[in-house]
Amino acid sequence: MTNNSKPLLLSGIQPSGNLMIANYIGAIRNWVDLQNQYNCYFMLADLHAITVTQEPQDLLKNCYDFIALYIACGINPDQNTIFVQSHVSGHAELAWLLNCYTQMGELNRMTQFKDKSQKHAKNINVGLYSYPVLMAADILLYNADLVPVGHDQKQHLELTRDIANRINNRHGELFTIPEPYIAKSGARIMSLQDPNSKMSKSDKNVNNYIGLLDDPKVIMKKFKKAVTDSGDTIRYEPETKPAISNLIEIRHCVTGESIADIEKNYEGKMYGHLKIDLAEAVIEFLQPVQERFNQLRQDNTELNIILKRGQEEANKRAETILNKMRQTIGFIPNIKNVCL
Ligand code: TYM
């Protein structure tokens, strides 16, 4: 199924909230583009999702929905390893080991922890704090070469590299130092109602984002309602025109038109034109995605077959790396493998 001579790519998404257009643009779109060049591991980060309170039934539904959407967006399940994080217990084990090589001071600097602990002030659990270490484990467990993510994950990637370098310096070359892949455009899509904060799939205000499963009418309404900037020229100037620049960037990422062409096509036109055309482009893009999603979600058999294969493949690779780490640390090797 996978081609081991290719460099390894790993990425993942937490099954929290509603998978939305910014997750597609910032992450999945790049996964789709890179899937032929890399040996890809696409993970559903369910262990990460429980760092905030989740209702079990909603979480389960989200898990299947997200996997179905990976495939509906263009990830080929025959060619890539699609798997669930909690199906590979090595993630939790390596996270513990890496915890012992990570300083509190490093985690104290993580901006996402600061943001999330403000948003979830009643549930600042230890998991939320050590979340970046689990993310480092996700990546290092497979010796990933490349990790495509949006801009908000950059700091976590830097920490992963620091931890890997620290362990390699102490114990010899154990881990590959992963490279982040943050695309030039679309790495930070902003909220439709507040262009100064990033679009988020867990936002309480659903008008802030376009869900990949939103109904066409809802999509049109959300774009029509999107805030705009003062003035009336349609130009890409993120500093002075953050709202319009965000809409232009979404259009550029969804249709592939260059930003210069978009600006040219909208010379002399009103903000409303851009919004309606953009809504139509997004609806058109999402139509086959939603169709494929609905087929896949009719019953879970096909998804379960894919996930079973993914679980086996991911465990195989993870176990090799974890064994090396256990041995390096000085643990007694797994006794079931010792000839007595
Ligand atoms: P998560 O679930 O928050 O987001 C999934 C992916 O979508 C990107 N993204 C965005 N890109 C552009 N604009 C936005 N407004 C936007 N919002 C989200 C994210 O950067 C991400 O790429 N910790 C990760 C999941 C994870 C992971 C991993 C990723 C767990 N382990 C190992 C890579 C490798 C997260 O919470 O992503």
Coordinates of C-alpha atoms and ligand atoms in Angstrom, one line a residue:
M1 CA 0.0 0.0 0.0
T2 CA 2.6 2.6 1.1
N3 CA 5.9 3.2 -0.7
N4 CA 8.7 3.2 1.9
S5 CA 11.3 4.6 -0.4
K6 CA 9.6 8.0 -0.4
P7 CA 10.2 10.5 2.4
L8 CA 7.5 10.4 5.1
L9 CA 4.8 13.0 5.6
L10 CA 2.6 13.1 8.7
S11 CA -0.2 15.4 9.7
G12 CA -3.4 15.4 11.6
I13 CA -6.5 17.3 12.6
Q14 CA -8.4 17.2 15.9
P15 CA -12.0 16.0 15.5
S16 CA -13.4 18.9 17.4
G17 CA -16.0 21.4 16.2
N18 CA -16.9 21.4 12.5
L19 CA -14.2 20.8 9.9
M20 CA -14.1 24.0 7.9
I21 CA -12.7 25.8 4.9
A22 CA -9.6 27.0 6.7
N23 CA -8.7 23.5 7.7
Y24 CA -9.0 22.5 4.1
I25 CA -7.0 25.5 2.8
G26 CA -4.3 25.5 5.5
A27 CA -3.9 21.7 5.8
I28 CA -5.9 19.2 3.7
R29 CA -5.3 21.0 0.4
N30 CA -1.6 20.7 0.9
W31 CA -1.9 17.0 1.9
V32 CA -3.8 16.3 -1.4
D33 CA -1.0 18.1 -3.4
L34 CA 1.8 16.3 -1.6
Q35 CA 0.3 12.8 -1.4
N36 CA 2.0 11.5 -4.5
Q37 CA 5.5 12.7 -3.5
Y38 CA 5.5 11.3 0.1
N39 CA 4.7 8.2 2.1
C40 CA 1.8 9.8 3.9
Y41 CA 0.4 9.2 7.3
F42 CA -2.9 11.2 7.9
M43 CA -4.0 11.0 11.4
L44 CA -7.2 11.8 13.3
A45 CA -5.9 13.5 16.5
D46 CA -8.6 12.2 18.8
L47 CA -6.3 12.2 21.9
H48 CA -5.7 15.9 21.3
A49 CA -9.5 16.6 21.0
I50 CA -10.2 15.5 24.6
T51 CA -8.0 18.3 26.0
V52 CA -11.2 20.3 25.9
T53 CA -14.5 18.9 27.1
Q54 CA -16.2 16.6 24.5
E55 CA -19.6 14.9 24.5
P56 CA -18.8 11.2 23.7
Q57 CA -21.6 10.9 21.1
D58 CA -20.6 14.1 19.3
L59 CA -16.9 13.1 19.4
L60 CA -17.7 9.7 17.9
K61 CA -19.7 11.3 15.1
N62 CA -17.0 13.8 14.4
C63 CA -14.3 11.1 14.2
Y64 CA -16.1 9.4 11.4
D65 CA -17.2 12.6 9.7
F66 CA -13.6 13.9 9.7
I67 CA -12.1 10.7 8.3
A68 CA -14.9 10.7 5.6
L69 CA -14.0 14.3 4.8
Y70 CA -10.3 13.6 4.5
I71 CA -11.2 11.2 1.7
A72 CA -14.0 13.3 0.2
C73 CA -11.5 16.2 -0.1
G74 CA -9.2 14.0 -2.2
I75 CA -7.0 11.9 0.1
N76 CA -6.6 8.6 -1.6
P77 CA -7.1 5.8 1.0
D78 CA -5.5 3.2 -1.2
Q79 CA -2.3 5.0 -1.4
N80 CA -2.0 6.6 2.1
T81 CA -2.1 5.5 5.7
I82 CA -5.2 7.0 7.3
F83 CA -5.4 6.2 11.0
V84 CA -6.8 7.2 14.4
Q85 CA -4.3 8.4 17.0
S86 CA -5.8 6.4 19.8
H87 CA -5.5 3.2 17.8
V88 CA -1.7 3.4 18.2
S89 CA -0.9 3.4 21.9
G90 CA 2.7 4.4 21.1
H91 CA 1.6 8.0 20.9
A92 CA 0.8 8.1 24.5
E93 CA 3.9 6.2 25.5
L94 CA 6.3 8.3 23.5
A95 CA 4.5 11.4 24.8
W96 CA 5.4 10.3 28.3
L97 CA 9.0 9.7 27.4
L98 CA 9.3 13.1 25.6
N99 CA 7.7 14.8 28.7
C100 CA 10.8 13.8 30.5
Y101 CA 12.9 15.7 28.0
T102 CA 10.8 18.8 27.9
Q103 CA 11.2 21.8 30.2
M104 CA 8.2 23.5 31.9
G105 CA 9.6 26.8 30.7
E106 CA 9.2 25.6 27.1
L107 CA 5.6 24.7 27.5
N108 CA 4.9 27.9 29.4
R109 CA 5.8 29.8 26.2
M110 CA 3.3 28.1 24.0
T111 CA 0.8 30.7 22.8
Q112 CA -1.9 28.2 21.9
F113 CA -2.0 27.0 25.5
K114 CA -2.3 30.6 26.7
D115 CA -5.2 31.2 24.2
K116 CA -7.0 27.9 25.0
S117 CA -6.7 28.3 28.7
Q118 CA -8.4 31.7 28.4
K119 CA -11.2 30.2 26.3
H120 CA -11.6 27.1 28.6
A121 CA -10.9 28.8 31.9
K122 CA -12.9 26.1 33.8
N123 CA -11.0 23.2 32.4
I124 CA -7.2 24.0 32.3
N125 CA -6.2 20.4 32.5
V126 CA -2.7 18.9 32.4
G127 CA -3.4 17.5 29.0
L128 CA -4.0 20.9 27.5
Y129 CA -0.7 22.0 29.0
S130 CA 1.4 19.1 27.7
Y131 CA -0.5 18.9 24.4
P132 CA 2.6 20.1 22.4
V133 CA 4.6 17.2 23.7
L134 CA 1.9 14.7 22.5
M135 CA 2.1 16.5 19.1
A136 CA 5.9 16.1 19.1
A137 CA 5.3 12.4 19.8
D138 CA 2.9 12.1 16.9
I139 CA 5.6 13.3 14.6
L140 CA 8.7 11.7 16.0
L141 CA 7.0 8.3 16.4
Y142 CA 7.1 7.9 12.6
N143 CA 10.3 9.8 12.0
A144 CA 8.4 12.2 9.8
D145 CA 10.4 14.3 7.3
L146 CA 7.6 16.8 6.5
V147 CA 4.7 18.1 8.5
P148 CA 2.2 20.2 6.6
V149 CA 0.2 22.5 8.9
G150 CA -1.3 26.0 9.1
H151 CA 0.6 28.9 10.6
D152 CA -0.9 28.4 14.1
Q153 CA 1.0 25.1 14.5
K154 CA 4.4 26.6 13.8
Q155 CA 5.5 27.0 17.4
H156 CA 4.6 23.4 18.1
L157 CA 6.7 22.3 15.2
E158 CA 9.6 24.3 16.5
L159 CA 9.3 22.6 19.9
T160 CA 9.2 19.2 18.2
R161 CA 12.5 20.0 16.5
D162 CA 14.0 21.2 19.8
I163 CA 13.0 18.1 21.6
A164 CA 14.3 15.8 18.8
N165 CA 17.6 17.6 18.6
R166 CA 18.0 17.4 22.4
I167 CA 17.4 13.7 22.4
N168 CA 19.7 13.1 19.4
N169 CA 22.5 15.2 21.1
R170 CA 22.1 13.2 24.3
H171 CA 21.7 9.7 22.9
G172 CA 22.8 9.7 19.3
E173 CA 20.8 10.0 16.1
L174 CA 17.4 8.6 17.0
F175 CA 14.9 11.0 15.5
T176 CA 14.6 12.6 12.1
I177 CA 14.3 16.4 12.5
P178 CA 11.0 17.2 10.8
E179 CA 10.5 20.1 8.5
P180 CA 7.3 22.1 8.7
Y181 CA 5.5 22.8 5.5
I182 CA 3.5 26.0 5.8
A183 CA 2.2 27.1 2.4
K184 CA 2.8 30.7 1.3
S185 CA -0.9 31.4 0.9
G186 CA -3.8 30.2 3.0
A187 CA -1.8 29.3 6.1
R188 CA -3.8 31.8 8.2
I189 CA -7.3 32.2 7.1
M190 CA -9.2 34.7 9.2
S191 CA -12.7 34.8 10.7
L192 CA -15.5 36.1 8.5
Q193 CA -16.9 38.3 11.3
D194 CA -13.5 39.4 12.8
P195 CA -10.6 39.5 10.3
N196 CA -8.2 40.1 13.2
S197 CA -8.7 36.7 14.7
K198 CA -8.2 33.4 12.9
M199 CA -11.0 31.3 11.6
S200 CA -11.6 28.4 14.0
K201 CA -13.7 25.2 13.7
S202 CA -14.6 25.4 17.4
D203 CA -15.9 29.0 17.2
K204 CA -19.2 29.4 19.1
N205 CA -20.4 31.8 16.4
V206 CA -20.9 29.7 13.3
N207 CA -21.0 32.8 11.1
N208 CA -17.2 33.1 11.6
Y209 CA -16.5 30.0 9.5
I210 CA -17.7 28.1 6.4
G211 CA -18.1 24.4 7.4
L212 CA -17.2 21.9 4.7
L213 CA -20.7 20.4 5.3
D214 CA -22.6 23.7 5.2
D215 CA -25.6 23.8 3.1
P216 CA -25.2 26.0 -0.1
K217 CA -27.8 28.5 1.2
V218 CA -26.0 28.8 4.5
I219 CA -22.7 29.3 2.7
M220 CA -24.2 32.2 0.7
K221 CA -25.7 33.8 3.8
K222 CA -22.4 33.6 5.7
F223 CA -20.4 35.2 2.9
K224 CA -23.0 37.9 2.4
K225 CA -22.8 38.6 6.2
A226 CA -19.0 38.7 6.2
V227 CA -17.6 42.0 7.5
T228 CA -15.8 44.2 5.0
D229 CA -13.3 47.1 5.3
S230 CA -13.9 50.8 4.8
G231 CA -13.4 52.1 1.3
D232 CA -14.6 50.3 -1.8
T233 CA -11.6 49.0 -3.8
I234 CA -11.0 45.3 -4.0
R235 CA -7.3 45.0 -3.3
Y236 CA -5.1 42.5 -1.5
E237 CA -3.7 44.6 1.3
P238 CA -3.7 42.6 4.6
E239 CA -2.5 45.4 6.7
T240 CA -5.0 48.0 5.7
K241 CA -7.8 45.8 4.2
P242 CA -7.8 42.6 6.4
A243 CA -11.4 41.6 5.6
I244 CA -11.3 41.9 1.8
S245 CA -7.8 40.5 1.7
N246 CA -9.0 37.4 3.6
L247 CA -11.9 36.9 1.1
I248 CA -9.4 37.4 -1.8
E249 CA -7.1 34.8 -0.3
I250 CA -9.9 32.3 0.2
R251 CA -10.9 32.8 -3.5
H252 CA -7.3 32.4 -4.6
C253 CA -6.9 29.1 -2.6
V254 CA -10.2 27.6 -3.7
T255 CA -10.1 28.5 -7.4
G256 CA -6.4 28.7 -8.1
E257 CA -6.8 32.2 -9.7
S258 CA -3.8 34.4 -9.0
I259 CA -4.3 37.3 -6.5
A260 CA -3.4 39.8 -9.3
D261 CA -6.1 38.3 -11.6
I262 CA -8.7 38.5 -8.9
E263 CA -7.8 42.2 -8.2
K264 CA -8.0 42.9 -12.0
N265 CA -11.4 41.1 -12.4
Y266 CA -12.9 43.1 -9.6
E267 CA -11.7 46.5 -10.7
G268 CA -14.6 49.0 -10.4
K269 CA -16.8 46.3 -8.8
M270 CA -18.4 46.4 -5.3
Y271 CA -17.5 44.3 -2.3
G272 CA -20.9 42.5 -2.7
H273 CA -19.9 41.1 -6.1
L274 CA -16.8 39.5 -4.6
K275 CA -18.8 38.0 -1.8
I276 CA -21.5 36.5 -4.0
D277 CA -19.0 35.1 -6.6
L278 CA -16.8 33.7 -3.8
A279 CA -19.8 32.0 -2.2
E280 CA -20.7 30.5 -5.6
A281 CA -17.1 29.3 -6.1
V282 CA -17.0 27.7 -2.6
I283 CA -20.5 26.1 -3.1
E284 CA -19.3 24.6 -6.4
F285 CA -16.1 23.4 -4.9
L286 CA -17.9 21.7 -2.0
Q287 CA -20.7 20.1 -4.0
P288 CA -18.7 17.0 -5.0
V289 CA -17.0 16.9 -1.6
Q290 CA -20.4 16.7 0.1
E291 CA -21.7 14.1 -2.3
R292 CA -18.7 11.8 -1.7
F293 CA -19.0 12.5 2.0
N294 CA -22.7 11.4 2.0
Q295 CA -21.8 8.2 0.2
L296 CA -19.1 7.3 2.6
R297 CA -21.2 8.1 5.7
Q298 CA -24.1 5.9 4.6
D299 CA -22.6 3.1 6.6
N300 CA -19.2 2.9 8.2
T301 CA -18.0 -0.3 6.7
E302 CA -15.7 1.2 4.1
L303 CA -14.3 3.7 6.6
N304 CA -13.7 0.9 9.1
I305 CA -11.8 -1.1 6.6
I306 CA -9.6 1.9 5.8
L307 CA -9.0 2.6 9.5
K308 CA -8.2 -1.0 10.2
R309 CA -5.5 -1.0 7.5
G310 CA -4.3 2.3 8.8
Q311 CA -4.1 1.0 12.4
E312 CA -1.9 -2.0 11.4
E313 CA 0.4 0.1 9.2
A314 CA 0.8 2.9 11.7
N315 CA 1.4 0.4 14.6
K316 CA 4.1 -1.4 12.7
R317 CA 6.1 1.7 12.0
A318 CA 5.6 3.2 15.4
E319 CA 6.7 0.0 17.3
T320 CA 10.1 0.0 15.6
I321 CA 10.9 3.6 16.6
L322 CA 9.5 3.2 20.1
N323 CA 11.6 0.0 20.7
K324 CA 14.7 2.0 19.7
M325 CA 13.8 4.8 22.2
R326 CA 13.1 2.3 25.0
Q327 CA 16.4 0.6 24.4
T328 CA 18.3 3.9 24.2
I329 CA 16.9 5.0 27.5
G330 CA 18.1 1.9 29.3
F331 CA 14.8 0.0 29.7
I332 CA 14.9 -3.8 29.7
P333 CA 13.8 -4.8 26.2
N334 CA 10.3 -6.0 25.8
I335 CA 10.6 -9.4 27.4
K336 CA 8.3 -11.1 24.9
N337 CA 11.0 -10.6 22.3
V338 CA 13.9 -12.0 24.4
C339 CA 15.0 -15.6 23.8
L340 CA 15.1 -17.3 27.2
Ligands
TYM1 P1 -6.3 21.7 14.3 O1 -7.2 20.5 14.4 O2 -6.6 22.9 15.1 O3 -6.3 22.2 12.8 C1 -6.0 21.3 11.7 C2 -5.2 22.0 10.6 O4 -5.8 23.1 10.1 C3 -4.9 24.2 10.2 N1 -5.7 25.5 10.5 C4 -5.7 26.6 9.8 N2 -5.0 26.9 8.6 C5 -5.2 28.1 8.1 N3 -6.1 29.0 8.6 C6 -6.7 28.8 9.8 N4 -7.5 29.7 10.3 C7 -6.6 27.5 10.4 N5 -7.1 26.9 11.5 C8 -6.6 25.7 11.6 C9 -4.0 23.9 11.4 O5 -2.8 24.7 11.4 C10 -3.8 22.4 11.2 O6 -2.8 22.2 10.2 N6 -2.4 20.2 16.9 C11 -3.0 20.1 15.6 C12 -3.3 18.7 15.2 C13 -2.2 17.8 15.3 C14 -1.1 17.6 14.4 C15 -0.3 16.6 14.9 C16 -0.8 18.3 13.2 C17 -2.0 16.9 16.3 N7 -0.8 16.2 16.1 C18 0.9 16.2 14.3 C19 0.4 17.9 12.6 C20 1.2 16.9 13.1 C21 -4.3 20.9 15.7 O7 -4.8 21.2 16.7 O8 -4.8 21.2 14.4

